[in-house]
CSV table of C-alpha atoms in Angstrom, one decimal:
chain,number,residue,atom,x,y,z
A,1077,SER,CA,-9.8,2.6,-14.0
A,1078,GLN,CA,-11.7,5.5,-11.4
A,1079,GLU,CA,-10.3,9.2,-12.0
A,1080,LEU,CA,-10.6,12.2,-10.2
A,1081,GLU,CA,-11.1,15.5,-11.7
A,1082,GLN,CA,-10.8,18.9,-9.7
A,1083,SER,CA,-11.5,21.9,-10.9
A,1084,PRO,CA,-10.5,24.7,-11.2
A,1085,GLN,CA,-7.0,24.2,-11.6
A,1086,SER,CA,-5.7,27.3,-10.0
A,1087,LEU,CA,-7.4,29.8,-7.9
A,1088,ILE,CA,-6.6,33.5,-6.8
A,1089,VAL,CA,-9.2,35.4,-4.2
A,1090,GLN,CA,-9.0,38.1,-2.3
A,1091,GLU,CA,-9.0,37.9,1.1
A,1092,GLY,CA,-12.6,37.9,2.8
A,1093,LYS,CA,-13.8,35.8,-0.5
A,1094,ASN,CA,-15.8,32.9,-0.5
A,1095,LEU,CA,-14.4,29.7,-2.6
A,1096,THR,CA,-15.2,26.7,-3.8
A,1097,ILE,CA,-13.5,23.6,-5.4
A,1098,ASN,CA,-15.1,20.6,-7.3
A,1099,CYS,CA,-14.3,17.2,-7.8
A,1100,THR,CA,-15.8,14.7,-9.9
A,1101,SER,CA,-15.5,10.9,-10.3
A,1102,SER,CA,-15.6,8.4,-12.9
A,1103,LYS,CA,-17.1,6.1,-10.7
A,1104,THR,CA,-19.3,5.8,-7.1
A,1105,LEU,CA,-16.7,7.1,-4.3
A,1106,TYR,CA,-16.7,4.7,-1.4
A,1107,GLY,CA,-14.8,6.9,1.1
A,1108,LEU,CA,-14.1,11.2,-0.4
A,1109,TYR,CA,-10.8,12.7,1.4
A,1110,TRP,CA,-9.9,16.3,1.4
A,1111,TYR,CA,-6.2,17.2,2.3
A,1112,LYS,CA,-4.6,20.8,2.2
A,1113,GLN,CA,-0.7,20.9,1.4
A,1114,LYS,CA,2.0,23.4,1.4
A,1115,TYR,CA,4.3,23.6,-1.7
A,1116,GLY,CA,6.6,20.3,-1.4
A,1117,GLU,CA,5.3,19.3,2.1
A,1118,GLY,CA,3.0,16.6,3.6
A,1119,LEU,CA,-1.0,16.5,3.3
A,1120,ILE,CA,-2.7,17.8,6.1
A,1121,PHE,CA,-6.2,15.9,6.4
A,1122,LEU,CA,-9.1,18.0,6.8
A,1123,MET,CA,-12.2,15.7,5.9
A,1124,MET,CA,-13.5,12.4,4.8
A,1125,LEU,CA,-16.9,11.5,3.8
A,1126,GLN,CA,-18.3,8.5,2.6
A,1127,LYS,CA,-22.3,8.7,3.1
A,1128,GLY,CA,-24.7,10.6,0.3
A,1129,GLY,CA,-25.7,13.8,1.2
A,1130,GLU,CA,-22.9,14.3,3.8
A,1131,GLU,CA,-21.6,17.3,4.5
A,1132,LYS,CA,-18.8,18.6,7.3
A,1133,SER,CA,-17.5,21.2,8.8
A,1134,HIS,CA,-14.2,22.7,10.4
A,1135,GLU,CA,-14.2,26.1,10.7
A,1136,LYS,CA,-14.3,28.1,7.8
A,1137,ILE,CA,-14.1,25.1,5.8
A,1138,THR,CA,-17.2,23.3,4.7
A,1139,ALA,CA,-17.6,19.6,2.8
A,1140,LYS,CA,-20.2,18.1,0.7
A,1141,LEU,CA,-20.6,14.8,-1.4
A,1142,ASP,CA,-23.5,15.0,-3.3
A,1143,GLU,CA,-26.5,12.1,-3.2
A,1144,LYS,CA,-25.2,10.0,-6.3
A,1145,LYS,CA,-21.5,9.5,-4.1
A,1146,GLN,CA,-19.7,11.4,-7.3
A,1147,GLN,CA,-19.2,14.9,-7.0
A,1148,SER,CA,-17.5,16.5,-3.9
A,1149,SER,CA,-17.5,19.9,-3.4
A,1150,LEU,CA,-14.9,22.1,-0.8
A,1151,HIS,CA,-16.1,25.4,0.2
A,1152,ILE,CA,-14.3,28.1,2.1
A,1153,THR,CA,-15.9,30.9,3.6
A,1154,ALA,CA,-14.4,34.5,4.4
A,1155,SER,CA,-10.8,32.9,3.2
A,1156,GLN,CA,-7.9,34.5,4.8
A,1157,PRO,CA,-3.8,34.1,3.7
A,1158,SER,CA,-3.7,30.8,6.0
A,1159,HIS,CA,-6.2,29.0,3.2
A,1160,ALA,CA,-3.5,29.1,0.8
A,1161,GLY,CA,-2.1,26.2,-0.5
A,1162,ILE,CA,-3.2,23.0,-2.6
A,1163,TYR,CA,-6.3,21.3,-2.1
A,1164,LEU,CA,-6.3,17.4,-2.8
A,1165,CYS,CA,-9.3,15.0,-3.4
A,1166,GLY,CA,-8.4,11.8,-2.6
A,1167,ALA,CA,-10.5,8.4,-3.2
A,1168,ASP,CA,-10.7,4.9,-1.7
A,1169,THR,CA,-10.8,2.6,-4.7
A,1170,GLY,CA,-12.7,-0.1,-2.9
A,1171,SER,CA,-15.8,-0.6,-0.9
A,1172,GLY,CA,-13.4,-0.3,2.3
A,1173,ASN,CA,-10.8,1.2,3.4
A,1174,THR,CA,-8.0,-0.6,1.4
A,1175,GLY,CA,-5.2,2.2,1.8
A,1176,LYS,CA,-5.3,2.8,-2.0
A,1177,LEU,CA,-5.8,6.2,-2.3
A,1178,ILE,CA,-6.2,8.2,-5.8
A,1179,PHE,CA,-5.8,11.7,-6.2
A,1180,GLY,CA,-7.0,14.6,-8.3
A,1181,GLN,CA,-4.8,16.8,-9.7
A,1182,GLY,CA,-5.0,19.7,-7.0
A,1183,THR,CA,-6.4,22.8,-7.4
A,1184,THR,CA,-3.9,25.7,-5.9
A,1185,LEU,CA,-5.2,28.5,-4.0
A,1186,GLN,CA,-3.3,32.0,-3.6
A,1187,VAL,CA,-5.1,34.5,-1.2
A,1188,LYS,CA,-4.5,38.1,-1.8
A,1189,PRO,CA,-4.0,40.3,1.2
B,295,GLU,CA,3.1,17.6,13.1
B,296,THR,CA,0.9,14.6,12.1
B,297,GLY,CA,2.9,11.7,14.2
B,298,VAL,CA,4.2,10.0,11.0
B,299,THR,CA,7.9,10.7,10.8
B,300,GLN,CA,9.9,10.2,7.3
B,301,SER,CA,13.2,11.1,7.0
B,302,PRO,CA,15.3,12.3,5.4
B,303,THR,CA,13.7,15.3,4.1
B,304,HIS,CA,15.9,15.8,0.9
B,305,LEU,CA,18.1,13.6,-1.0
B,306,ILE,CA,19.7,13.6,-3.9
B,307,LYS,CA,21.0,10.5,-5.7
B,308,THR,CA,23.1,9.8,-9.2
B,309,ARG,CA,21.3,7.8,-11.6
B,310,GLY,CA,21.9,4.1,-11.5
B,311,GLN,CA,22.2,4.0,-7.8
B,312,GLN,CA,20.1,3.0,-5.2
B,313,VAL,CA,17.8,4.8,-2.3
B,314,THR,CA,16.2,3.8,1.5
B,315,LEU,CA,13.4,5.9,2.5
B,316,ARG,CA,12.1,5.7,6.0
B,317,CYS,CA,8.9,5.7,7.8
B,318,SER,CA,8.2,5.4,11.1
B,319,SER,CA,4.9,6.2,13.5
B,320,GLN,CA,4.4,8.0,16.8
B,321,SER,CA,1.0,5.1,17.6
B,322,GLY,CA,1.2,2.2,15.9
B,323,HIS,CA,-1.1,0.8,13.3
B,324,ASN,CA,-0.4,-2.5,11.1
B,325,THR,CA,-0.7,-0.7,7.8
B,326,VAL,CA,1.5,2.2,5.8
B,327,SER,CA,0.5,2.7,2.7
B,328,TRP,CA,3.8,4.7,0.3
B,329,TYR,CA,3.2,7.3,-2.6
B,330,GLN,CA,5.3,9.0,-5.4
B,331,GLN,CA,4.1,12.4,-6.1
B,332,ALA,CA,5.7,14.2,-9.1
B,333,LEU,CA,5.4,18.1,-9.5
B,334,GLY,CA,2.4,19.8,-9.8
B,335,GLN,CA,0.6,16.2,-9.9
B,336,GLY,CA,-1.5,14.7,-7.2
B,337,PRO,CA,0.2,11.4,-5.4
B,338,GLN,CA,0.5,8.1,-6.8
B,339,PHE,CA,0.1,5.2,-4.8
B,340,ILE,CA,2.5,2.7,-4.8
B,341,PHE,CA,2.1,-0.3,-2.5
B,342,GLN,CA,0.4,-1.1,1.0
B,343,TYR,CA,1.9,-2.8,3.9
B,344,TYR,CA,-0.1,-4.8,6.5
B,345,ARG,CA,1.3,-6.8,9.0
B,346,GLU,CA,4.6,-6.9,7.3
B,347,GLU,CA,3.3,-7.8,3.9
B,348,GLU,CA,2.7,-6.1,0.4
B,349,ASN,CA,-1.1,-6.3,0.4
B,350,GLY,CA,-1.8,-4.0,-2.6
B,351,ARG,CA,0.9,-2.4,-5.4
B,352,GLY,CA,-0.2,0.5,-7.6
B,353,ASN,CA,2.0,0.8,-11.4
B,354,PHE,CA,4.8,0.6,-10.2
B,355,PRO,CA,8.0,-1.5,-11.5
B,356,PRO,CA,9.9,-4.4,-9.2
B,357,ARG,CA,12.8,-1.9,-8.4
B,358,PHE,CA,10.4,-0.4,-6.2
B,359,SER,CA,10.2,-2.6,-2.9
B,360,GLY,CA,9.6,-2.1,0.8
B,361,LEU,CA,9.3,-3.6,4.0
B,362,GLN,CA,7.2,-3.2,7.4
B,363,PHE,CA,8.8,-4.2,10.4
B,364,PRO,CA,7.4,-4.9,14.0
B,365,ASN,CA,7.4,-1.7,14.9
B,366,TYR,CA,5.5,-0.7,12.2
B,367,SER,CA,8.3,1.5,10.9
B,368,SER,CA,8.8,0.9,6.9
B,369,GLU,CA,11.0,1.1,4.1
B,370,LEU,CA,10.9,2.6,1.0
B,371,ASN,CA,13.7,1.1,-2.0
B,372,VAL,CA,14.5,2.3,-4.9
B,373,ASN,CA,16.9,0.5,-7.2
B,374,ALA,CA,18.9,1.8,-10.9
B,375,LEU,CA,17.8,5.2,-10.0
B,376,GLU,CA,15.9,6.6,-12.9
B,377,LEU,CA,15.8,10.7,-13.4
B,378,ASP,CA,11.7,10.1,-13.5
B,379,ASP,CA,12.1,8.8,-10.4
B,380,SER,CA,12.7,12.3,-9.0
B,381,ALA,CA,9.6,13.4,-6.9
B,382,LEU,CA,8.6,13.7,-3.4
B,383,TYR,CA,7.9,10.5,-1.7
B,384,LEU,CA,5.0,10.4,1.2
B,385,CYS,CA,4.2,7.2,3.2
B,386,ALA,CA,0.7,7.2,4.9
B,387,ARG,CA,-1.0,5.6,7.9
B,388,ARG,CA,-4.5,5.1,8.6
B,389,GLY,CA,-6.0,6.7,11.2
B,390,TRP,CA,-7.7,5.3,14.4
B,391,GLY,CA,-11.4,5.0,15.6
B,392,GLY,CA,-13.4,7.2,14.2
B,393,ASP,CA,-11.2,9.0,12.3
B,394,TYR,CA,-11.0,6.7,9.1
B,395,GLY,CA,-8.3,9.4,7.3
B,396,TYR,CA,-5.2,8.6,6.2
B,397,THR,CA,-2.3,10.5,8.0
B,398,PHE,CA,0.2,11.5,5.8
B,399,GLY,CA,4.3,12.0,6.2
B,400,SER,CA,6.0,15.7,5.8
B,401,GLY,CA,7.9,13.5,3.0
B,402,THR,CA,11.1,13.0,1.1
B,403,ARG,CA,11.9,14.8,-1.6
B,404,LEU,CA,14.4,12.9,-4.0
B,405,THR,CA,15.9,14.7,-6.9
B,406,VAL,CA,17.9,11.8,-9.2
B,407,VAL,CA,20.4,13.5,-11.1
């Protein structure tokens, strides 16, 4: 079965610093989703990547999917306290939007003012 | 506000009892998925409903069941509650148009004592 591994598991950075979170899949990714979650709350959709080599940005967050479609990274530039939370990568388990997503274990980000 | 509403937000039940969790969407969509998220882990797929029928199931026992209604609202029912059922339960609907991200509700925190 397909598994997603996120690294690091937790991260503490000083405000203003850049950071990267990685998500590695054991199989080819058909659709890769990044979500942010505040503790105990729902998931906020950030970005979706589908094509090898694809890169998307929103405000100070950039997500990339490698050419082989087995690894994705989430990069935050000039981090702010509002970026703190749990970041989750999720992937479609089939060749389309099946509704069944598998998730990594999450990366907890703390941003120190 | 994500447009997906879950109720109740918190719930405490006793082992062996039954529980019903609810999910509704501001805009209609014929696909809804349910996930269980234990503390410190990523969400786990329970099942998906498409046009009021179960259309895909994760590794969960039959005591986890669901319903989807013509108005696109949905229910998750869990019978014979066990302590390990304590978790955050999330429902998700698929996005419209060019945004195929799955939109999640804020979740229901279930505690089984």
